[in-house]
PDB file of C-alpha atoms in Angstrom:
ATOM      1  CA  MET A 699    -116.858  69.606  15.748  1.00  0.00           C
ATOM      2  CA  SER A 700    -117.980  67.225  18.497  1.00  0.00           C
ATOM      3  CA  ALA A 701    -115.561  64.997  20.366  1.00  0.00           C
ATOM      4  CA  LYS A 702    -116.907  61.860  18.848  1.00  0.00           C
ATOM      5  CA  GLN A 703    -116.687  63.174  15.311  1.00  0.00           C
ATOM      6  CA  GLN A 704    -113.236  64.331  16.036  1.00  0.00           C
ATOM      7  CA  THR A 705    -112.203  60.851  17.352  1.00  0.00           C
ATOM      8  CA  SER A 706    -113.663  59.027  14.246  1.00  0.00           C
ATOM      9  CA  GLY A 707    -112.146  61.574  11.948  1.00  0.00           C
ATOM     10  CA  LEU A 708    -108.700  60.989  13.557  1.00  0.00           C
ATOM     11  CA  ALA A 709    -109.197  57.258  13.356  1.00  0.00           C
ATOM     12  CA  MET A 710    -109.916  57.651   9.544  1.00  0.00           C
ATOM     13  CA  ILE A 711    -106.752  59.646   8.997  1.00  0.00           C
ATOM     14  CA  GLU A 712    -104.803  57.062  10.963  1.00  0.00           C
ATOM     15  CA  LEU A 713    -106.256  54.244   8.824  1.00  0.00           C
ATOM     16  CA  ILE A 714    -105.232  56.014   5.674  1.00  0.00           C
ATOM     17  CA  LEU A 715    -101.789  56.539   7.061  1.00  0.00           C
ATOM     18  CA  PHE A 716    -101.475  52.819   7.848  1.00  0.00           C
ATOM     19  CA  VAL A 717    -102.473  51.968   4.358  1.00  0.00           C
ATOM     20  CA  LEU A 718     -99.711  54.338   3.104  1.00  0.00           C
ATOM     21  CA  LEU A 719     -97.300  52.650   5.534  1.00  0.00           C
ATOM     22  CA  VAL A 720     -98.081  49.160   4.263  1.00  0.00           C
ATOM     23  CA  ALA A 721     -97.915  50.337   0.579  1.00  0.00           C
ATOM     24  CA  THR A 722     -94.465  51.900   1.292  1.00  0.00           C
ATOM     25  CA  ALA A 723     -93.215  48.768   2.880  1.00  0.00           C
ATOM     26  CA  VAL A 724     -94.371  46.542  -0.049  1.00  0.00           C
ATOM     27  CA  VAL A 725     -92.754  48.956  -2.570  1.00  0.00           C
ATOM     28  CA  VAL A 726     -89.495  48.888  -0.571  1.00  0.00           C
ATOM     29  CA  ALA A 727     -89.437  45.204  -0.506  1.00  0.00           C
ATOM     30  CA  ARG A 728     -90.148  44.922  -4.268  1.00  0.00           C
ATOM     31  CA  LEU A 729     -87.701  47.639  -5.554  1.00  0.00           C
ATOM     32  CA  ARG A 730     -84.370  46.644  -6.960  1.00  0.00           C
ATOM     33  CA  ASP A 731     -83.041  50.166  -7.146  1.00  0.00           C
ATOM     34  CA  LEU A 732     -81.426  50.584  -3.708  1.00  0.00           C
ATOM     35  CA  PHE A 733     -81.269  54.399  -3.820  1.00  0.00           C
ATOM     36  CA  ALA A 734     -85.083  54.525  -4.339  1.00  0.00           C
ATOM     37  CA  ALA A 735     -85.438  52.039  -1.469  1.00  0.00           C
ATOM     38  CA  VAL A 736     -83.354  54.332   0.797  1.00  0.00           C
ATOM     39  CA  MET A 737     -85.649  57.294  -0.143  1.00  0.00           C
ATOM     40  CA  LEU A 738     -88.748  55.236   0.502  1.00  0.00           C
ATOM     41  CA  THR A 739     -87.492  53.999   3.887  1.00  0.00           C
ATOM     42  CA  GLY A 740     -87.251  57.717   4.798  1.00  0.00           C
ATOM     43  CA  ILE A 741     -90.854  58.192   3.711  1.00  0.00           C
ATOM     44  CA  PHE A 742     -91.814  55.098   5.775  1.00  0.00           C
ATOM     45  CA  SER A 743     -90.296  56.810   8.797  1.00  0.00           C
ATOM     46  CA  LEU A 744     -92.047  60.067   8.149  1.00  0.00           C
ATOM     47  CA  VAL A 745     -95.472  58.189   7.859  1.00  0.00           C
ATOM     48  CA  SER A 746     -94.837  56.411  11.125  1.00  0.00           C
ATOM     49  CA  ALA A 747     -93.835  59.730  12.722  1.00  0.00           C
ATOM     50  CA  GLY A 748     -97.117  61.267  11.604  1.00  0.00           C
ATOM     51  CA  LEU A 749     -98.962  58.298  12.988  1.00  0.00           C
ATOM     52  CA  PHE A 750     -97.160  58.554  16.383  1.00  0.00           C
ATOM     53  CA  THR A 751     -97.971  62.288  16.530  1.00  0.00           C
ATOM     54  CA  LEU A 752    -101.619  61.638  15.789  1.00  0.00           C
ATOM     55  CA  MET A 753    -101.590  59.118  18.674  1.00  0.00           C
ATOM     56  CA  ASP A 754    -100.172  61.763  20.947  1.00  0.00           C
ATOM     57  CA  ALA A 755     -96.708  60.198  21.330  1.00  0.00           C
ATOM     58  CA  VAL A 756     -94.810  63.256  20.214  1.00  0.00           C
ATOM     59  CA  ASP A 757     -91.466  62.269  21.685  1.00  0.00           C
ATOM     60  CA  VAL A 758     -91.519  58.860  19.932  1.00  0.00           C
ATOM     61  CA  ALA A 759     -92.660  60.557  16.752  1.00  0.00           C
ATOM     62  CA  PHE A 760     -89.801  63.006  16.782  1.00  0.00           C
ATOM     63  CA  THR A 761     -87.207  60.323  17.574  1.00  0.00           C
ATOM     64  CA  GLU A 762     -88.618  58.397  14.646  1.00  0.00           C
ATOM     65  CA  ALA A 763     -88.373  61.365  12.291  1.00  0.00           C
ATOM     66  CA  ALA A 764     -84.786  62.347  13.424  1.00  0.00           C
ATOM     67  CA  VAL A 765     -83.414  58.839  13.464  1.00  0.00           C
ATOM     68  CA  GLY A 766     -85.387  57.207  10.771  1.00  0.00           C
ATOM     69  CA  ALA A 767     -85.749  59.899   8.172  1.00  0.00           C
ATOM     70  CA  GLY A 768     -82.549  61.863   9.075  1.00  0.00           C
ATOM     71  CA  ILE A 769     -79.652  59.738  10.383  1.00  0.00           C
ATOM     72  CA  SER A 770     -80.433  56.260   9.055  1.00  0.00           C
ATOM     73  CA  THR A 771     -81.121  57.724   5.528  1.00  0.00           C
ATOM     74  CA  ILE A 772     -77.644  59.304   5.628  1.00  0.00           C
ATOM     75  CA  LEU A 773     -76.048  56.111   7.003  1.00  0.00           C
ATOM     76  CA  MET A 774     -77.765  54.053   4.267  1.00  0.00           C
ATOM     77  CA  LEU A 775     -76.531  56.377   1.562  1.00  0.00           C
ATOM     78  CA  GLY A 776     -73.008  56.061   2.939  1.00  0.00           C
ATOM     79  CA  THR A 777     -73.397  52.348   2.688  1.00  0.00           C
ATOM     80  CA  LEU A 778     -74.617  52.729  -0.822  1.00  0.00           C
ATOM     81  CA  SER A 779     -71.550  54.639  -1.864  1.00  0.00           C
ATOM     82  CA  LEU A 780     -69.400  51.792  -0.701  1.00  0.00           C
ATOM     83  CA  THR A 781     -71.403  48.988  -2.283  1.00  0.00           C
ATOM     84  CA  ALA A 782     -73.532  48.599  -5.362  1.00  0.00           C
ATOM     85  CA  ARG A 783     -76.574  50.726  -6.394  1.00  0.00           C
ATOM     86  CA  ARG A 784     -78.743  47.876  -7.545  1.00  0.00           C
ATOM     87  CA  GLU A 785     -79.751  44.736  -5.720  1.00  0.00           C
ATOM     88  CA  GLU A 786     -78.871  41.659  -7.653  1.00  0.00           C
ATOM     89  CA  GLN A 787     -81.641  39.444  -8.794  1.00  0.00           C
ATOM     90  CA  GLN A 788     -81.843  36.489  -6.495  1.00  0.00           C
ATOM     91  CA  PRO A 789     -83.763  33.318  -6.657  1.00  0.00           C
ATOM     92  CA  VAL A 790     -86.778  33.137  -4.334  1.00  0.00           C
ATOM     93  CA  ARG A 791     -85.946  31.183  -1.250  1.00  0.00           C
ATOM     94  CA  LEU A 792     -88.770  29.530   0.499  1.00  0.00           C
ATOM     95  CA  LEU A 793     -87.334  28.999   4.071  1.00  0.00           C
ATOM     96  CA  PRO A 794     -86.522  32.750   4.835  1.00  0.00           C
ATOM     97  CA  PHE A 795     -89.915  33.756   3.532  1.00  0.00           C
ATOM     98  CA  LEU A 796     -91.678  31.237   5.772  1.00  0.00           C
ATOM     99  CA  VAL A 797     -89.583  32.337   8.821  1.00  0.00           C
ATOM    100  CA  VAL A 798     -90.519  36.002   8.118  1.00  0.00           C
ATOM    101  CA  ILE A 799     -94.226  34.988   7.739  1.00  0.00           C
ATOM    102  CA  LEU A 800     -94.115  33.004  10.909  1.00  0.00           C
ATOM    103  CA  VAL A 801     -92.415  35.745  12.966  1.00  0.00           C
ATOM    104  CA  GLY A 802     -94.723  38.390  11.668  1.00  0.00           C
ATOM    105  CA  GLY A 803     -97.759  36.283  12.494  1.00  0.00           C
ATOM    106  CA  ALA A 804     -96.446  35.698  15.971  1.00  0.00           C
ATOM    107  CA  LEU A 805     -96.017  39.465  16.589  1.00  0.00           C
ATOM    108  CA  ILE A 806     -99.536  40.093  15.222  1.00  0.00           C
ATOM    109  CA  ALA A 807    -100.945  37.367  17.445  1.00  0.00           C
ATOM    110  CA  GLY A 808     -99.067  39.052  20.335  1.00  0.00           C
ATOM    111  CA  THR A 809    -101.015  42.378  19.776  1.00  0.00           C
ATOM    112  CA  VAL A 810    -104.382  40.516  20.205  1.00  0.00           C
ATOM    113  CA  ASP A 811    -103.753  40.274  24.003  1.00  0.00           C
ATOM    114  CA  MET A 812    -103.037  43.983  24.259  1.00  0.00           C
ATOM    115  CA  PRO A 813    -105.712  46.278  25.644  1.00  0.00           C
ATOM    116  CA  ALA A 814    -107.583  48.295  22.966  1.00  0.00           C
ATOM    117  CA  TYR A 815    -106.002  51.679  22.168  1.00  0.00           C
ATOM    118  CA  GLY A 816    -107.071  54.307  24.610  1.00  0.00           C
ATOM    119  CA  ALA A 817    -109.043  51.762  26.778  1.00  0.00           C
ATOM    120  CA  LEU A 818    -109.660  52.963  30.264  1.00  0.00           C
ATOM    121  CA  GLU A 819    -109.271  49.539  31.818  1.00  0.00           C
ATOM    122  CA  ALA A 820    -105.661  49.255  30.484  1.00  0.00           C
ATOM    123  CA  PRO A 821    -103.034  48.420  33.202  1.00  0.00           C
ATOM    124  CA  ILE A 822    -101.379  51.724  32.637  1.00  0.00           C
ATOM    125  CA  HIS A 823    -104.442  53.603  33.828  1.00  0.00           C
ATOM    126  CA  GLN A 824    -104.731  51.391  37.042  1.00  0.00           C
ATOM    127  CA  HIS A 825    -101.271  52.400  38.303  1.00  0.00           C
ATOM    128  CA  PRO A 826    -101.188  53.869  41.790  1.00  0.00           C
ATOM    129  CA  MET A 827     -99.238  56.908  40.519  1.00  0.00           C
ATOM    130  CA  TYR A 828    -101.671  57.577  37.682  1.00  0.00           C
ATOM    131  CA  ASN A 829    -103.514  60.568  39.288  1.00  0.00           C
ATOM    132  CA  GLU A 830    -100.259  62.002  40.477  1.00  0.00           C
ATOM    133  CA  PHE A 831     -98.811  62.083  36.986  1.00  0.00           C
ATOM    134  CA  ILE A 832    -101.971  63.258  35.300  1.00  0.00           C
ATOM    135  CA  THR A 833    -102.759  66.091  37.671  1.00  0.00           C
ATOM    136  CA  GLY A 834     -99.185  66.872  38.529  1.00  0.00           C
ATOM    137  CA  THR A 835     -98.259  67.425  34.950  1.00  0.00           C
ATOM    138  CA  GLU A 836    -100.640  70.317  34.715  1.00  0.00           C
ATOM    139  CA  GLN A 837    -100.114  71.740  38.144  1.00  0.00           C
ATOM    140  CA  LYS A 838     -96.533  71.110  39.022  1.00  0.00           C
ATOM    141  CA  VAL A 839     -94.542  70.666  35.803  1.00  0.00           C
ATOM    142  CA  HIS A 840     -96.792  73.026  33.631  1.00  0.00           C
ATOM    143  CA  LEU A 841     -96.414  70.963  30.475  1.00  0.00           C
ATOM    144  CA  PRO A 842     -99.262  70.054  28.097  1.00  0.00           C
ATOM    145  CA  ASN A 843     -97.957  66.506  27.460  1.00  0.00           C
ATOM    146  CA  VAL A 844     -97.745  63.907  30.172  1.00  0.00           C
ATOM    147  CA  VAL A 845     -95.128  61.766  28.422  1.00  0.00           C
ATOM    148  CA  THR A 846     -92.836  64.743  28.042  1.00  0.00           C
ATOM    149  CA  ALA A 847     -93.386  65.647  31.754  1.00  0.00           C
ATOM    150  CA  VAL A 848     -92.453  62.123  32.832  1.00  0.00           C
ATOM    151  CA  LEU A 849     -89.378  62.026  30.621  1.00  0.00           C
ATOM    152  CA  ALA A 850     -87.988  65.466  31.326  1.00  0.00           C
ATOM    153  CA  SER A 851     -89.111  66.024  34.986  1.00  0.00           C
ATOM    154  CA  TYR A 852     -90.378  62.920  36.932  1.00  0.00           C
ATOM    155  CA  ARG A 853     -87.509  60.748  35.704  1.00  0.00           C
ATOM    156  CA  GLY A 854     -85.240  63.623  34.637  1.00  0.00           C
ATOM    157  CA  TYR A 855     -82.102  62.133  36.294  1.00  0.00           C
ATOM    158  CA  ASP A 856     -82.658  58.939  34.383  1.00  0.00           C
ATOM    159  CA  THR A 857     -82.924  60.876  31.063  1.00  0.00           C
ATOM    160  CA  PHE A 858     -79.862  62.851  32.081  1.00  0.00           C
ATOM    161  CA  GLY A 859     -77.949  59.631  32.584  1.00  0.00           C
ATOM    162  CA  GLU A 860     -79.090  58.308  29.130  1.00  0.00           C
ATOM    163  CA  THR A 861     -77.889  61.528  27.508  1.00  0.00           C
ATOM    164  CA  THR A 862     -74.562  61.243  29.200  1.00  0.00           C
ATOM    165  CA  VAL A 863     -74.174  57.663  27.908  1.00  0.00           C
ATOM    166  CA  VAL A 864     -74.994  58.734  24.385  1.00  0.00           C
ATOM    167  CA  PHE A 865     -72.548  61.719  24.649  1.00  0.00           C
ATOM    168  CA  ALA A 866     -69.772  59.416  25.880  1.00  0.00           C
ATOM    169  CA  ALA A 867     -70.447  56.952  23.107  1.00  0.00           C
ATOM    170  CA  ALA A 868     -70.305  59.710  20.503  1.00  0.00           C
ATOM    171  CA  ILE A 869     -67.098  60.976  21.917  1.00  0.00           C
ATOM    172  CA  GLY A 870     -65.714  57.500  21.817  1.00  0.00           C
ATOM    173  CA  VAL A 871     -66.686  56.932  18.147  1.00  0.00           C
ATOM    174  CA  PHE A 872     -65.067  60.292  17.152  1.00  0.00           C
ATOM    175  CA  LEU A 873     -61.836  59.393  19.031  1.00  0.00           C
ATOM    176  CA  VAL A 874     -61.651  55.926  17.332  1.00  0.00           C
ATOM    177  CA  LEU A 875     -62.356  57.245  13.865  1.00  0.00           C
ATOM    178  CA  GLY A 876     -60.115  60.278  14.158  1.00  0.00           C
ATOM    179  CA  GLY A 877     -57.231  58.283  15.567  1.00  0.00           C
ATOM    180  CA  ARG A 878     -57.491  55.709  12.672  1.00  0.00           C
ATOM    181  CA  ARG A 879     -57.515  58.349   9.993  1.00  0.00           C
ATOM    182  CA  LYS A 880     -54.249  59.917  11.250  1.00  0.00           C
ATOM    183  CA  LYS A 881     -52.531  56.452  11.580  1.00  0.00           C
ATOM    184  CA  SER A 882     -53.494  55.295   8.088  1.00  0.00           C
ATOM    185  CA  ALA A 883     -52.251  58.450   6.451  1.00  0.00           C
ATOM    186  CA  LYS A 884     -48.892  57.777   8.222  1.00  0.00           C
ATOM    187  CA  ILE A 885     -48.869  54.110   6.957  1.00  0.00           C
ATOM    188  CA  ASP A 886     -49.629  55.258   3.440  1.00  0.00           C
ATOM    189  CA  GLY A 887     -46.692  57.566   3.464  1.00  0.00           C
ATOM    190  CA  GLY A 888     -43.956  55.166   4.656  1.00  0.00           C
ATOM    191  CA  THR A 889     -43.081  51.531   4.577  1.00  0.00           C
ATOM    192  CA  PRO A 890     -44.547  49.401   7.379  1.00  0.00           C
TER     193      PRO A 890
ATOM    194  CA  MET B 721    -112.106  73.696   5.992  1.00  0.00           C
ATOM    195  CA  PHE B 722    -109.357  71.856   7.915  1.00  0.00           C
ATOM    196  CA  VAL B 723    -111.028  68.588   6.919  1.00  0.00           C
ATOM    197  CA  ALA B 724    -110.644  69.562   3.305  1.00  0.00           C
ATOM    198  CA  ALA B 725    -106.994  70.561   3.843  1.00  0.00           C
ATOM    199  CA  MET B 726    -106.446  67.170   5.557  1.00  0.00           C
ATOM    200  CA  VAL B 727    -107.889  65.338   2.512  1.00  0.00           C
ATOM    201  CA  GLY B 728    -105.717  67.416   0.172  1.00  0.00           C
ATOM    202  CA  VAL B 729    -102.605  66.576   2.289  1.00  0.00           C
ATOM    203  CA  LEU B 730    -103.295  62.852   2.383  1.00  0.00           C
ATOM    204  CA  VAL B 731    -103.904  62.786  -1.428  1.00  0.00           C
ATOM    205  CA  THR B 732    -100.685  64.556  -2.054  1.00  0.00           C
ATOM    206  CA  MET B 733     -98.910  62.205   0.253  1.00  0.00           C
ATOM    207  CA  PHE B 734    -100.224  59.310  -1.831  1.00  0.00           C
ATOM    208  CA  LEU B 735     -99.134  60.925  -5.061  1.00  0.00           C
ATOM    209  CA  ALA B 736     -95.669  61.682  -3.648  1.00  0.00           C
ATOM    210  CA  LEU B 737     -95.360  58.037  -2.699  1.00  0.00           C
ATOM    211  CA  VAL B 738     -96.325  56.981  -6.196  1.00  0.00           C
ATOM    212  CA  ARG B 739     -93.651  59.329  -7.595  1.00  0.00           C
ATOM    213  CA  ALA B 740     -91.016  57.977  -5.265  1.00  0.00           C
ATOM    214  CA  ALA B 741     -91.768  54.464  -6.182  1.00  0.00           C
ATOM    215  CA  LEU B 742     -91.998  55.026  -9.977  1.00  0.00           C
ATOM    216  CA  GLY B 743     -89.861  58.110 -10.499  1.00  0.00           C
ATOM    217  CA  PRO B 744     -87.404  57.324 -13.369  1.00  0.00           C
ATOM    218  CA  THR B 745     -84.629  59.644 -12.281  1.00  0.00           C
ATOM    219  CA  VAL B 746     -82.828  60.086  -8.974  1.00  0.00           C
ATOM    220  CA  PHE B 747     -84.129  63.678  -8.704  1.00  0.00           C
ATOM    221  CA  ASP B 748     -87.789  62.539  -8.890  1.00  0.00           C
ATOM    222  CA  ARG B 749     -87.190  60.463  -5.917  1.00  0.00           C
ATOM    223  CA  ILE B 750     -85.282  63.041  -3.848  1.00  0.00           C
ATOM    224  CA  LEU B 751     -88.014  65.630  -4.666  1.00  0.00           C
ATOM    225  CA  ALA B 752     -90.766  63.124  -3.751  1.00  0.00           C
ATOM    226  CA  ALA B 753     -89.104  62.259  -0.359  1.00  0.00           C
ATOM    227  CA  ASN B 754     -88.611  65.990   0.261  1.00  0.00           C
ATOM    228  CA  MET B 755     -92.243  66.678  -0.623  1.00  0.00           C
ATOM    229  CA  PHE B 756     -93.316  63.836   1.595  1.00  0.00           C
ATOM    230  CA  GLY B 757     -91.401  65.524   4.510  1.00  0.00           C
ATOM    231  CA  THR B 758     -93.263  68.805   3.772  1.00  0.00           C
ATOM    232  CA  LYS B 759     -96.459  66.931   3.723  1.00  0.00           C
ATOM    233  CA  THR B 760     -95.696  65.402   7.143  1.00  0.00           C
ATOM    234  CA  VAL B 761     -95.146  68.961   8.431  1.00  0.00           C
ATOM    235  CA  LEU B 762     -98.530  70.043   7.011  1.00  0.00           C
ATOM    236  CA  LEU B 763    -100.289  66.835   8.239  1.00  0.00           C
ATOM    237  CA  ILE B 764     -99.255  67.557  11.873  1.00  0.00           C
ATOM    238  CA  ALA B 765    -100.054  71.289  11.599  1.00  0.00           C
ATOM    239  CA  VAL B 766    -103.509  70.588  10.015  1.00  0.00           C
ATOM    240  CA  ALA B 767    -104.222  67.685  12.571  1.00  0.00           C
ATOM    241  CA  GLY B 768    -103.267  70.171  15.388  1.00  0.00           C
ATOM    242  CA  PHE B 769    -105.912  72.593  14.240  1.00  0.00           C
ATOM    243  CA  LEU B 770    -108.309  69.809  13.521  1.00  0.00           C
ATOM    244  CA  THR B 771    -108.172  68.696  17.125  1.00  0.00           C
ATOM    245  CA  GLU B 772    -108.145  72.220  18.434  1.00  0.00           C
ATOM    246  CA  ARG B 773    -104.532  71.948  19.746  1.00  0.00           C
ATOM    247  CA  PRO B 774    -102.657  74.661  17.718  1.00  0.00           C
ATOM    248  CA  ASP B 775     -99.587  74.149  19.779  1.00  0.00           C
ATOM    249  CA  TRP B 776     -98.669  71.264  17.450  1.00  0.00           C
ATOM    250  CA  LEU B 777     -97.588  74.012  14.967  1.00  0.00           C
ATOM    251  CA  ASP B 778     -94.403  74.198  16.927  1.00  0.00           C
ATOM    252  CA  LEU B 779     -93.823  70.526  16.444  1.00  0.00           C
ATOM    253  CA  ALA B 780     -94.377  70.817  12.734  1.00  0.00           C
ATOM    254  CA  ILE B 781     -91.840  73.628  12.397  1.00  0.00           C
ATOM    255  CA  VAL B 782     -89.130  71.250  14.011  1.00  0.00           C
ATOM    256  CA  TYR B 783     -90.088  68.507  11.546  1.00  0.00           C
ATOM    257  CA  ALA B 784     -89.350  71.016   8.788  1.00  0.00           C
ATOM    258  CA  LEU B 785     -85.812  71.525  10.156  1.00  0.00           C
ATOM    259  CA  VAL B 786     -85.142  67.712  10.160  1.00  0.00           C
ATOM    260  CA  ASN B 787     -86.473  67.491   6.543  1.00  0.00           C
ATOM    261  CA  PHE B 788     -84.243  70.242   5.401  1.00  0.00           C
ATOM    262  CA  ALA B 789     -81.143  68.681   6.905  1.00  0.00           C
ATOM    263  CA  GLY B 790     -81.994  65.256   5.434  1.00  0.00           C
ATOM    264  CA  THR B 791     -82.512  66.696   1.914  1.00  0.00           C
ATOM    265  CA  ILE B 792     -79.368  68.695   2.026  1.00  0.00           C
ATOM    266  CA  ALA B 793     -77.491  65.489   2.924  1.00  0.00           C
ATOM    267  CA  VAL B 794     -79.072  63.505   0.040  1.00  0.00           C
ATOM    268  CA  ALA B 795     -78.479  66.244  -2.460  1.00  0.00           C
ATOM    269  CA  LYS B 796     -74.849  66.519  -1.418  1.00  0.00           C
ATOM    270  CA  PHE B 797     -74.479  62.825  -1.677  1.00  0.00           C
ATOM    271  CA  CYS B 798     -75.916  62.826  -5.231  1.00  0.00           C
ATOM    272  CA  ARG B 799     -73.532  65.585  -6.350  1.00  0.00           C
ATOM    273  CA  PHE B 800     -70.344  64.231  -4.760  1.00  0.00           C
ATOM    274  CA  GLY B 801     -70.947  60.548  -4.162  1.00  0.00           C
ATOM    275  CA  ASN B 802     -70.555  57.984  -6.887  1.00  0.00           C
ATOM    276  CA  LEU B 803     -74.263  58.203  -7.736  1.00  0.00           C
ATOM    277  CA  ALA B 804     -73.572  61.065 -10.058  1.00  0.00           C
ATOM    278  CA  ASP B 805     -72.362  59.004 -13.036  1.00  0.00           C
ATOM    279  CA  ASP B 806     -75.676  57.516 -14.115  1.00  0.00           C
ATOM    280  CA  VAL B 807     -77.840  60.642 -13.765  1.00  0.00           C
ATOM    281  CA  GLY B 808     -76.730  62.132 -16.974  1.00  0.00           C
ATOM    282  CA  GLY B 809     -75.622  65.734 -17.314  1.00  0.00           C
ATOM    283  CA  ALA B 810     -73.968  65.752 -13.933  1.00  0.00           C
ATOM    284  CA  GLU B 811     -70.121  66.109 -14.272  1.00  0.00           C
TER     285      GLU B 811
END
């Protein structure tokens, strides 16, 4: 298969995935069954992860799949167990709808200024370090993906710092939750 | 051949989406979401071969792991959470 055929084929697949994405979003908005909505948000994340992968952003795609389809589905199910399973029928309010349409329109208008996908004249390709990263990824870091090389090697200390922050936050959450459970057990047992 | 496989995967994705949207019972939806995860794995694998980069296969396998963990969590929630009462047959 020639390179041009390949590109147009991939664009076709991406287009179909975008259609699936929009369809999923519309269905999620219209469903009253919240469990089904949670399942469909998981599907939404999976479609976007597929799209990101096809656009060569494998790190973003994997984060989307792990957080969107994994963690947030579980968190939403936890929320469902504490609240109701069905959304109550509410009267259609015009103002929120208009605000959503406006914000969405503004975001779409914002993308018009962006350089075309994969365009060579995009600012990112004019950066002074461009050649260093592109050739250095192959020769110095020995990774097939430039983004991964930048994240894990060129700015490795930065990523390390981020990981430390996330780790510290997780430890903090565990300490707060664990401490509270013990305390409430004691309060339940005796008189305050 | 990979193009045919890709078309098949995309059609199945669409059908899984329809099942997740319509599916009368909870289990239809869990199964549809799980199947959609499997289709994402296949989509990435087939796209990797389609663009002559078979190293995407590793990526696809990691997606399978995430999908597995998510489905286990949902199934456990259905069995032990308060969703079990309206399924019928679940004690």
